[in-house]
Amino acid sequence: YFGMKMCEIAEKNENVAAITAAMTDGTGLTDFAKKFPKRIYDAGIAEQHAVTMAAGLAVNGVIPVVALYSSFLQRAYDQVIHDVALQNLHVIFAVDRAGLVGNDGETHQGVFDEGFLSQIPNMTVLSPADYREFGNMLEFAVSLDGPVAIRYPRGSMTKNINKSDLEITLGKGFIVEEGKDITIAAAGKMVNTALEVREILKAENIDTEVLNLRFVKPFDKELIIKSVNKTKSLVIIDEAPVYGSYAASICNLLPKNVDVLLKTLPDEFIKQGSIEELLKENELDADSIAADIIKWRMK
C-alpha cells in the first residue's frame, strides 16, 4: 500500500522522491523504482548517508521520503537531529515495521523510534490506524513544512475504522466511539486493540470512549482533557517501552481527579516470537488489557 500511494503522490507532485537503504523491495518501493527511476535513491546499507542525502535534496527543493525500518532508523539518529531537524528541513520519514515485528528477532523490534523521534524539536510524528488514514497521512506529510515521521506496523493493518477518513489536521485526533465510563487513548494499530477492548467491556456494562490520537507528537491535549473530564478515567495503550511512550507526557497534563492506567511495553528488550505471542506475553492484547481494566476498576 505504501508503494502504491507513493506512486500516486509522485504522479501528482514531481518534487517527491524516495530514498531507502537497501530496502527497495522490503519497504514496497519496487513499483516506484520502475515508474520513477530517476526519483529513487538507494544508499545501500548506510542509513546515515540516506538521511544526510535527504537533507541535501530538501535544501534544493526536493521532497524526499526516506523509507527505513524502525530498527535501522536508530543508526541515523545523529543525522536526523543535526542534518534534518536542526535546519527544520522538509524530509518525510516513512518508518516501516514500527512496533513489535515478531520473528525477525530481538534486534529488530521497532519500539524505540516513538521515543527518540518525539523528543527532537521541529519533528512531527504520526501513526495511522488503518490504510485509509495512512494514505491521508502521507498526503498530509507532503504538504507539511519541516520534518515529519509516519510510523506504521509490519504486515497488514485493520480494515477502515470509524471516521478514519476525516481530514488530517496538525495535532488533532478524534473520538472513534463515544462512552461515559472510561476513556481509552491510543494511536496506530493500538486503536483497533482499543476497539476490541471496548467490545469486551460491554459485557461488563462498562461504557468505553475510544480516542484515535493520530499524532504521537504533537498529541491532542484538548481532545484528551475533554474526554477525561467526562469519564474521570483514562487508559493509555501504547506499543512502546514505558519510558519511551507518550503516556508520561499525557499524564502530566491530566487533572488530579483522573485515574490513569498505562498499558505499555516493559523497560526491557523484547525477545523473539510472533507478534500475537509477544502482545499476549506483555499483556498488550485485548483480552489482557480488558482484564486489567476490570481489576483496576474494582480497586
PDB file of N, CA, C and O in Angstrom, residues 81-124:
ATOM      1  N   ILE A  81      18.811  14.440  13.718  1.00  0.00           N
ATOM      2  CA  ILE A  81      18.853  15.648  14.553  1.00  0.00           C
ATOM      3  C   ILE A  81      19.599  16.783  13.845  1.00  0.00           C
ATOM      4  O   ILE A  81      19.058  17.868  13.634  1.00  0.00           O
ATOM      5  N   HIS A  82      20.873  16.543  13.488  1.00  0.00           N
ATOM      6  CA  HIS A  82      21.748  17.628  13.028  1.00  0.00           C
ATOM      7  C   HIS A  82      21.499  18.046  11.584  1.00  0.00           C
ATOM      8  O   HIS A  82      21.552  19.227  11.252  1.00  0.00           O
ATOM      9  N   ASP A  83      21.246  17.088  10.720  1.00  0.00           N
ATOM     10  CA  ASP A  83      21.152  17.402   9.295  1.00  0.00           C
ATOM     11  C   ASP A  83      19.739  17.753   8.849  1.00  0.00           C
ATOM     12  O   ASP A  83      19.558  18.455   7.862  1.00  0.00           O
ATOM     13  N   VAL A  84      18.728  17.244   9.576  1.00  0.00           N
ATOM     14  CA  VAL A  84      17.340  17.478   9.169  1.00  0.00           C
ATOM     15  C   VAL A  84      16.601  18.390  10.148  1.00  0.00           C
ATOM     16  O   VAL A  84      16.178  19.491   9.793  1.00  0.00           O
ATOM     17  N   ALA A  85      16.467  17.948  11.387  1.00  0.00           N
ATOM     18  CA  ALA A  85      15.603  18.668  12.334  1.00  0.00           C
ATOM     19  C   ALA A  85      16.170  20.026  12.736  1.00  0.00           C
ATOM     20  O   ALA A  85      15.425  21.008  12.869  1.00  0.00           O
ATOM     21  N   LEU A  86      17.461  20.097  12.953  1.00  0.00           N
ATOM     22  CA  LEU A  86      18.075  21.360  13.370  1.00  0.00           C
ATOM     23  C   LEU A  86      17.853  22.452  12.335  1.00  0.00           C
ATOM     24  O   LEU A  86      17.682  23.628  12.666  1.00  0.00           O
ATOM     25  N   GLN A  87      17.821  22.053  11.061  1.00  0.00           N
ATOM     26  CA  GLN A  87      17.580  23.011   9.983  1.00  0.00           C
ATOM     27  C   GLN A  87      16.106  23.090   9.588  1.00  0.00           C
ATOM     28  O   GLN A  87      15.750  23.817   8.661  1.00  0.00           O
ATOM     29  N   ASN A  88      15.291  22.313  10.267  1.00  0.00           N
ATOM     30  CA  ASN A  88      13.837  22.302  10.017  1.00  0.00           C
ATOM     31  C   ASN A  88      13.526  22.034   8.546  1.00  0.00           C
ATOM     32  O   ASN A  88      12.686  22.703   7.937  1.00  0.00           O
ATOM     33  N   LEU A  89      14.180  21.024   7.991  1.00  0.00           N
ATOM     34  CA  LEU A  89      14.011  20.698   6.581  1.00  0.00           C
ATOM     35  C   LEU A  89      12.819  19.776   6.353  1.00  0.00           C
ATOM     36  O   LEU A  89      12.483  18.941   7.204  1.00  0.00           O
ATOM     37  N   HIS A  90      12.218  19.927   5.187  1.00  0.00           N
ATOM     38  CA  HIS A  90      11.037  19.132   4.865  1.00  0.00           C
ATOM     39  C   HIS A  90      11.460  17.756   4.352  1.00  0.00           C
ATOM     40  O   HIS A  90      11.531  17.512   3.141  1.00  0.00           O
ATOM     41  N   VAL A  91      11.748  16.868   5.289  1.00  0.00           N
ATOM     42  CA  VAL A  91      12.078  15.480   4.993  1.00  0.00           C
ATOM     43  C   VAL A  91      11.017  14.604   5.649  1.00  0.00           C
ATOM     44  O   VAL A  91      10.673  14.800   6.814  1.00  0.00           O
ATOM     45  N   ILE A  92      10.495  13.653   4.889  1.00  0.00           N
ATOM     46  CA  ILE A  92       9.475  12.739   5.407  1.00  0.00           C
ATOM     47  C   ILE A  92      10.131  11.396   5.700  1.00  0.00           C
ATOM     48  O   ILE A  92      10.830  10.832   4.846  1.00  0.00           O
ATOM     49  N   PHE A  93       9.907  10.888   6.903  1.00  0.00           N
ATOM     50  CA  PHE A  93      10.426   9.586   7.290  1.00  0.00           C
ATOM     51  C   PHE A  93       9.277   8.583   7.301  1.00  0.00           C
ATOM     52  O   PHE A  93       8.341   8.722   8.089  1.00  0.00           O
ATOM     53  N   ALA A  94       9.347   7.607   6.400  1.00  0.00           N
ATOM     54  CA  ALA A  94       8.372   6.513   6.393  1.00  0.00           C
ATOM     55  C   ALA A  94       8.969   5.403   7.251  1.00  0.00           C
ATOM     56  O   ALA A  94       9.851   4.654   6.800  1.00  0.00           O
ATOM     57  N   VAL A  95       8.519   5.323   8.489  1.00  0.00           N
ATOM     58  CA  VAL A  95       9.130   4.429   9.476  1.00  0.00           C
ATOM     59  C   VAL A  95       8.386   3.091   9.457  1.00  0.00           C
ATOM     60  O   VAL A  95       7.382   2.892  10.144  1.00  0.00           O
ATOM     61  N   ASP A  96       8.886   2.197   8.648  1.00  0.00           N
ATOM     62  CA  ASP A  96       8.278   0.883   8.442  1.00  0.00           C
ATOM     63  C   ASP A  96       8.606  -0.038   9.623  1.00  0.00           C
ATOM     64  O   ASP A  96       9.611   0.156  10.312  1.00  0.00           O
ATOM     65  N   ARG A  97       7.756  -1.037   9.858  1.00  0.00           N
ATOM     66  CA  ARG A  97       7.967  -2.034  10.912  1.00  0.00           C
ATOM     67  C   ARG A  97       8.101  -1.391  12.284  1.00  0.00           C
ATOM     68  O   ARG A  97       8.938  -1.800  13.101  1.00  0.00           O
ATOM     69  N   ALA A  98       7.291  -0.375  12.523  1.00  0.00           N
ATOM     70  CA  ALA A  98       7.262   0.264  13.846  1.00  0.00           C
ATOM     71  C   ALA A  98       6.449  -0.604  14.801  1.00  0.00           C
ATOM     72  O   ALA A  98       5.411  -1.134  14.426  1.00  0.00           O
ATOM     73  N   GLY A  99       6.928  -0.730  16.024  1.00  0.00           N
ATOM     74  CA  GLY A  99       6.273  -1.603  16.989  1.00  0.00           C
ATOM     75  C   GLY A  99       6.894  -2.990  16.961  1.00  0.00           C
ATOM     76  O   GLY A  99       7.989  -3.203  16.431  1.00  0.00           O
ATOM     77  N   LEU A 100       6.192  -3.951  17.536  1.00  0.00           N
ATOM     78  CA  LEU A 100       6.693  -5.323  17.565  1.00  0.00           C
ATOM     79  C   LEU A 100       6.705  -5.911  16.154  1.00  0.00           C
ATOM     80  O   LEU A 100       5.766  -5.735  15.393  1.00  0.00           O
ATOM     81  N   VAL A 101       7.795  -6.603  15.816  1.00  0.00           N
ATOM     82  CA  VAL A 101       7.896  -7.183  14.479  1.00  0.00           C
ATOM     83  C   VAL A 101       7.932  -8.710  14.498  1.00  0.00           C
ATOM     84  O   VAL A 101       7.967  -9.344  13.451  1.00  0.00           O
ATOM     85  N   GLY A 102       7.945  -9.287  15.684  1.00  0.00           N
ATOM     86  CA  GLY A 102       7.821 -10.735  15.773  1.00  0.00           C
ATOM     87  C   GLY A 102       9.085 -11.490  15.468  1.00  0.00           C
ATOM     88  O   GLY A 102      10.149 -11.210  16.039  1.00  0.00           O
ATOM     89  N   ASN A 103       9.007 -12.428  14.542  1.00  0.00           N
ATOM     90  CA  ASN A 103      10.057 -13.435  14.370  1.00  0.00           C
ATOM     91  C   ASN A 103      11.356 -12.920  13.762  1.00  0.00           C
ATOM     92  O   ASN A 103      12.292 -13.711  13.605  1.00  0.00           O
ATOM     93  N   ASP A 104      11.448 -11.666  13.380  1.00  0.00           N
ATOM     94  CA  ASP A 104      12.735 -11.127  12.945  1.00  0.00           C
ATOM     95  C   ASP A 104      13.713 -11.057  14.121  1.00  0.00           C
ATOM     96  O   ASP A 104      14.919 -10.941  13.917  1.00  0.00           O
ATOM     97  N   GLY A 105      13.188 -11.074  15.326  1.00  0.00           N
ATOM     98  CA  GLY A 105      14.055 -11.216  16.485  1.00  0.00           C
ATOM     99  C   GLY A 105      14.229  -9.968  17.325  1.00  0.00           C
ATOM    100  O   GLY A 105      13.764  -8.875  17.000  1.00  0.00           O
ATOM    101  N   GLU A 106      14.940 -10.151  18.424  1.00  0.00           N
ATOM    102  CA  GLU A 106      15.110  -9.128  19.454  1.00  0.00           C
ATOM    103  C   GLU A 106      15.709  -7.833  18.919  1.00  0.00           C
ATOM    104  O   GLU A 106      15.330  -6.743  19.333  1.00  0.00           O
ATOM    105  N   THR A 107      16.652  -7.946  17.973  1.00  0.00           N
ATOM    106  CA  THR A 107      17.340  -6.756  17.466  1.00  0.00           C
ATOM    107  C   THR A 107      16.465  -5.927  16.531  1.00  0.00           C
ATOM    108  O   THR A 107      16.782  -4.772  16.254  1.00  0.00           O
ATOM    109  N   HIS A 108      15.380  -6.504  16.032  1.00  0.00           N
ATOM    110  CA  HIS A 108      14.580  -5.822  15.014  1.00  0.00           C
ATOM    111  C   HIS A 108      13.276  -5.230  15.540  1.00  0.00           C
ATOM    112  O   HIS A 108      12.515  -4.648  14.762  1.00  0.00           O
ATOM    113  N   GLN A 109      12.998  -5.381  16.822  1.00  0.00           N
ATOM    114  CA  GLN A 109      11.757  -4.812  17.349  1.00  0.00           C
ATOM    115  C   GLN A 109      11.781  -3.285  17.173  1.00  0.00           C
ATOM    116  O   GLN A 109      12.698  -2.617  17.640  1.00  0.00           O
ATOM    117  N   GLY A 110      10.752  -2.753  16.501  1.00  0.00           N
ATOM    118  CA  GLY A 110      10.744  -1.320  16.179  1.00  0.00           C
ATOM    119  C   GLY A 110      10.039  -0.490  17.228  1.00  0.00           C
ATOM    120  O   GLY A 110       9.096   0.241  16.908  1.00  0.00           O
ATOM    121  N   VAL A 111      10.509  -0.589  18.454  1.00  0.00           N
ATOM    122  CA  VAL A 111       9.769   0.012  19.568  1.00  0.00           C
ATOM    123  C   VAL A 111      10.395   1.298  20.113  1.00  0.00           C
ATOM    124  O   VAL A 111       9.831   1.925  21.016  1.00  0.00           O
ATOM    125  N   PHE A 112      11.538   1.714  19.566  1.00  0.00           N
ATOM    126  CA  PHE A 112      12.235   2.868  20.144  1.00  0.00           C
ATOM    127  C   PHE A 112      12.045   4.163  19.365  1.00  0.00           C
ATOM    128  O   PHE A 112      12.327   5.243  19.877  1.00  0.00           O
ATOM    129  N   ASP A 113      11.593   4.079  18.120  1.00  0.00           N
ATOM    130  CA  ASP A 113      11.511   5.288  17.293  1.00  0.00           C
ATOM    131  C   ASP A 113      10.558   6.328  17.862  1.00  0.00           C
ATOM    132  O   ASP A 113      10.797   7.530  17.764  1.00  0.00           O
ATOM    133  N   GLU A 114       9.448   5.863  18.449  1.00  0.00           N
ATOM    134  CA  GLU A 114       8.484   6.811  19.009  1.00  0.00           C
ATOM    135  C   GLU A 114       9.130   7.719  20.044  1.00  0.00           C
ATOM    136  O   GLU A 114       8.934   8.929  20.046  1.00  0.00           O
ATOM    137  N   GLY A 115       9.932   7.118  20.926  1.00  0.00           N
ATOM    138  CA  GLY A 115      10.580   7.889  21.980  1.00  0.00           C
ATOM    139  C   GLY A 115      11.636   8.834  21.463  1.00  0.00           C
ATOM    140  O   GLY A 115      11.655  10.015  21.806  1.00  0.00           O
ATOM    141  N   PHE A 116      12.519   8.320  20.571  1.00  0.00           N
ATOM    142  CA  PHE A 116      13.623   9.198  20.167  1.00  0.00           C
ATOM    143  C   PHE A 116      13.206  10.229  19.131  1.00  0.00           C
ATOM    144  O   PHE A 116      13.783  11.315  19.066  1.00  0.00           O
ATOM    145  N   LEU A 117      12.179   9.953  18.334  1.00  0.00           N
ATOM    146  CA  LEU A 117      11.712  10.973  17.389  1.00  0.00           C
ATOM    147  C   LEU A 117      10.915  12.064  18.094  1.00  0.00           C
ATOM    148  O   LEU A 117      11.018  13.243  17.740  1.00  0.00           O
ATOM    149  N   SER A 118      10.142  11.678  19.089  1.00  0.00           N
ATOM    150  CA  SER A 118       9.257  12.641  19.755  1.00  0.00           C
ATOM    151  C   SER A 118      10.015  13.703  20.536  1.00  0.00           C
ATOM    152  O   SER A 118       9.497  14.798  20.764  1.00  0.00           O
ATOM    153  N   GLN A 119      11.231  13.403  20.950  1.00  0.00           N
ATOM    154  CA  GLN A 119      11.980  14.375  21.742  1.00  0.00           C
ATOM    155  C   GLN A 119      12.777  15.358  20.882  1.00  0.00           C
ATOM    156  O   GLN A 119      13.400  16.282  21.395  1.00  0.00           O
ATOM    157  N   ILE A 120      12.737  15.162  19.553  1.00  0.00           N
ATOM    158  CA  ILE A 120      13.506  16.033  18.662  1.00  0.00           C
ATOM    159  C   ILE A 120      12.680  17.265  18.290  1.00  0.00           C
ATOM    160  O   ILE A 120      11.574  17.134  17.760  1.00  0.00           O
ATOM    161  N   PRO A 121      13.170  18.477  18.557  1.00  0.00           N
ATOM    162  CA  PRO A 121      12.447  19.693  18.175  1.00  0.00           C
ATOM    163  C   PRO A 121      12.174  19.741  16.669  1.00  0.00           C
ATOM    164  O   PRO A 121      12.953  19.211  15.863  1.00  0.00           O
ATOM    165  N   ASN A 122      11.079  20.351  16.305  1.00  0.00           N
ATOM    166  CA  ASN A 122      10.608  20.517  14.915  1.00  0.00           C
ATOM    167  C   ASN A 122       9.994  19.253  14.314  1.00  0.00           C
ATOM    168  O   ASN A 122       9.379  19.328  13.250  1.00  0.00           O
ATOM    169  N   MET A 123      10.152  18.105  14.970  1.00  0.00           N
ATOM    170  CA  MET A 123       9.675  16.846  14.406  1.00  0.00           C
ATOM    171  C   MET A 123       8.182  16.644  14.692  1.00  0.00           C
ATOM    172  O   MET A 123       7.716  16.847  15.818  1.00  0.00           O
ATOM    173  N   THR A 124       7.439  16.231  13.658  1.00  0.00           N
ATOM    174  CA  THR A 124       6.043  15.823  13.794  1.00  0.00           C
ATOM    175  C   THR A 124       5.984  14.311  13.595  1.00  0.00           C
ATOM    176  O   THR A 124       6.614  13.785  12.679  1.00  0.00           O
TER     177      THR A 124
END
